[in-house]
Short mmCIF file of C-alpha atoms in Angstrom, two decimals:
data_model
loop_
_atom_site.label_atom_id
_atom_site.label_comp_id
_atom_site.label_asym_id
_atom_site.label_seq_id
_atom_site.Cartn_x
_atom_site.Cartn_y
_atom_site.Cartn_z
CA UNK A 1 -2.51 -9.11 -5.56
CA UNK A 2 -2.22 -5.42 -6.32
CA UNK A 3 1.20 -3.81 -6.59
CA UNK A 4 2.25 -0.34 -7.75
CA UNK A 5 2.18 -0.18 -11.52
CA UNK A 6 -0.29 -3.04 -11.91
CA UNK A 7 -3.88 -2.25 -12.90
CA UNK A 8 -6.82 -3.14 -10.67
CA UNK A 9 -9.55 -4.88 -12.69
CA UNK A 10 -12.94 -5.34 -10.99
CA UNK A 11 -15.89 -7.18 -12.47
CA UNK A 12 -14.33 -7.41 -15.93
CA UNK A 13 -14.32 -3.64 -16.44
CA UNK A 14 -11.33 -1.71 -17.70
CA UNK A 15 -8.58 -0.82 -15.24
CA UNK A 16 -9.27 2.90 -15.69
CA UNK A 17 -12.99 2.48 -14.83
CA UNK A 18 -12.40 2.41 -11.05
CA UNK A 19 -12.97 5.15 -8.49
CA UNK A 20 -10.56 5.42 -5.53
CA UNK A 21 -11.36 7.09 -2.21
CA UNK A 22 -9.12 7.74 0.81
CA UNK A 23 -11.10 8.30 4.02
CA UNK A 24 -14.14 9.12 1.89
CA UNK A 25 -12.39 11.81 -0.21
CA UNK A 26 -11.54 11.39 -3.89
CA UNK A 27 -8.15 9.76 -4.40
CA UNK A 28 -8.40 9.25 -8.16
CA UNK A 29 -5.96 10.83 -10.61
CA UNK A 30 -8.21 12.60 -13.13
CA UNK A 31 -5.74 12.15 -16.00
CA UNK A 32 -5.15 8.39 -15.81
CA UNK A 33 -8.05 7.40 -13.49
CA UNK A 34 -5.64 5.59 -11.16
CA UNK A 35 -4.97 5.79 -7.43
CA UNK A 36 -3.16 9.01 -6.42
CA UNK A 37 -1.88 8.21 -2.94
CA UNK A 38 -1.07 4.70 -1.75
CA UNK A 39 -0.94 4.60 2.07
CA UNK A 40 1.44 2.39 4.04
CA UNK A 41 0.00 -1.02 5.04
CA UNK A 42 0.26 0.01 8.70
CA UNK A 43 -1.86 3.10 8.03
CA UNK A 44 -4.81 1.12 6.64
CA UNK A 45 -7.55 0.35 9.15
CA UNK A 46 -9.98 -1.13 6.64
CA UNK A 47 -10.89 -1.01 2.97
CA UNK A 48 -14.14 -1.44 1.10
CA UNK A 49 -14.59 -2.60 -2.48
CA UNK A 50 -18.00 -2.01 -4.07
CA UNK A 51 -18.62 -3.83 -7.33
CA UNK A 52 -22.23 -3.05 -8.24
CA UNK A 53 -25.40 -1.41 -6.92
CA UNK A 54 -23.53 1.49 -5.38
CA UNK A 55 -24.97 3.47 -2.49
CA UNK A 56 -25.46 7.23 -2.72
CA UNK A 57 -22.06 8.00 -1.17
CA UNK A 58 -20.20 5.93 -3.78
CA UNK A 59 -20.03 6.55 -7.49
CA UNK A 60 -17.97 8.32 -10.07
CA UNK A 61 -16.97 5.39 -12.27
CA UNK A 62 -18.50 2.30 -13.80
CA UNK A 63 -15.98 -0.20 -12.43
CA UNK A 64 -15.19 -0.76 -8.80
CA UNK A 65 -15.34 1.76 -5.98
CA UNK A 66 -12.36 1.30 -3.62
CA UNK A 67 -12.45 3.18 -0.30
CA UNK A 68 -9.42 2.98 2.01
CA UNK A 69 -9.95 4.00 5.65
CA UNK A 70 -6.81 4.99 7.57
CA UNK A 71 -6.06 4.76 11.28
CA UNK A 72 -6.55 7.83 13.42
CA UNK A 73 -4.99 8.74 16.75
CA UNK A 74 -6.35 7.27 19.97
CA UNK A 75 -6.19 7.91 23.69
CA UNK A 76 -3.51 5.23 24.17
CA UNK A 77 0.02 5.16 22.84
CA UNK A 78 0.67 2.45 20.27
CA UNK A 79 3.22 1.72 17.60
CA UNK A 80 4.61 -0.84 15.19
CA UNK A 81 7.86 -1.49 13.37
CA UNK A 82 8.13 -3.74 10.31
CA UNK A 83 10.46 -4.88 7.58
CA UNK A 84 9.74 -6.91 4.45
CA UNK A 85 12.89 -8.48 3.02
CA UNK A 86 13.16 -9.79 -0.50
CA UNK A 87 16.29 -11.54 -1.66
CA UNK A 88 17.28 -14.58 -3.67
CA UNK A 89 17.31 -17.02 -0.73
CA UNK A 90 13.61 -17.92 -1.08
CA UNK A 91 12.97 -16.95 -4.72
CA UNK A 92 12.23 -19.60 -7.31
CA UNK A 93 14.74 -19.63 -10.13
CA UNK A 94 15.55 -21.52 -13.26
CA UNK A 95 18.51 -23.88 -13.49
CA UNK A 96 20.43 -21.39 -15.63
CA UNK A 97 20.10 -18.57 -13.09
CA UNK A 98 20.86 -20.55 -9.92
CA UNK A 99 23.15 -18.70 -7.55
CA UNK A 100 22.46 -15.28 -9.09
CA UNK A 101 20.62 -13.10 -6.59
CA UNK A 102 19.56 -10.28 -8.84
CA UNK A 103 17.34 -8.22 -6.54
CA UNK A 104 17.69 -7.41 -2.87
CA UNK A 105 14.93 -5.17 -1.54
CA UNK A 106 14.07 -4.01 1.97
CA UNK A 107 10.74 -2.31 2.65
CA UNK A 108 10.64 -1.01 6.18
CA UNK A 109 8.64 1.39 8.26
CA UNK A 110 7.17 2.34 11.59
CA UNK A 111 3.98 3.81 12.95
CA UNK A 112 3.22 5.63 16.18
CA UNK A 113 0.02 7.13 17.54
CA UNK A 114 -1.46 8.47 20.72
CA UNK A 115 -2.66 11.56 22.58
CA UNK A 116 -0.89 14.91 22.12
CA UNK A 117 -2.83 17.12 24.52
CA UNK A 118 -4.77 15.26 27.22
CA UNK A 119 -7.83 13.61 25.71
CA UNK A 120 -8.57 16.41 23.24
CA UNK A 121 -5.98 16.12 20.46
CA UNK A 122 -4.69 12.84 18.98
CA UNK A 123 -2.02 12.02 16.43
CA UNK A 124 -1.02 9.14 14.19
CA UNK A 125 2.23 9.11 12.20
CA UNK A 126 3.57 6.69 9.61
CA UNK A 127 7.04 6.40 8.09
CA UNK A 128 8.03 3.98 5.35
CA UNK A 129 11.04 3.57 3.10
CA UNK A 130 12.38 1.19 0.49
CA UNK A 131 15.99 0.28 -0.20
CA UNK A 132 16.76 -1.89 -3.20
CA UNK A 133 19.83 -2.86 -5.10
CA UNK A 134 20.59 -5.08 -8.03
CA UNK A 135 23.46 -7.49 -7.86
CA UNK A 136 25.27 -8.46 -11.00
CA UNK A 137 26.37 -12.07 -11.36
CA UNK A 138 30.07 -12.75 -11.01
CA UNK A 139 31.70 -15.23 -13.34
#
């Protein structure tokens, strides 16, 4: 699974041989050939990964073509709230480190969308945050 800081390798090509798109626009850092903007999971409507035989609208690198499509506003109000909690309660640990919860991390966010002006103008907003702390073992 992809995580920030980990390379995406597609079809055995190098990690910097990929081309990233966000809503069809280039989202590739030209210096490192990595993804510029990583949207919140709630903002993603769909994603496409092309591995070979690209169509005319894809291209730009020899590895994979990754296109992320985000949600847009709609004529109905909708929203979500989420939290991902990581702590030592469910983590696997070695015998030597039992009882030492080293990392506590909360990823949380919310999304809201709907009409702004009648049925002419729509909006979609996303907020996300991360709070983490390291606990030192007490002897």
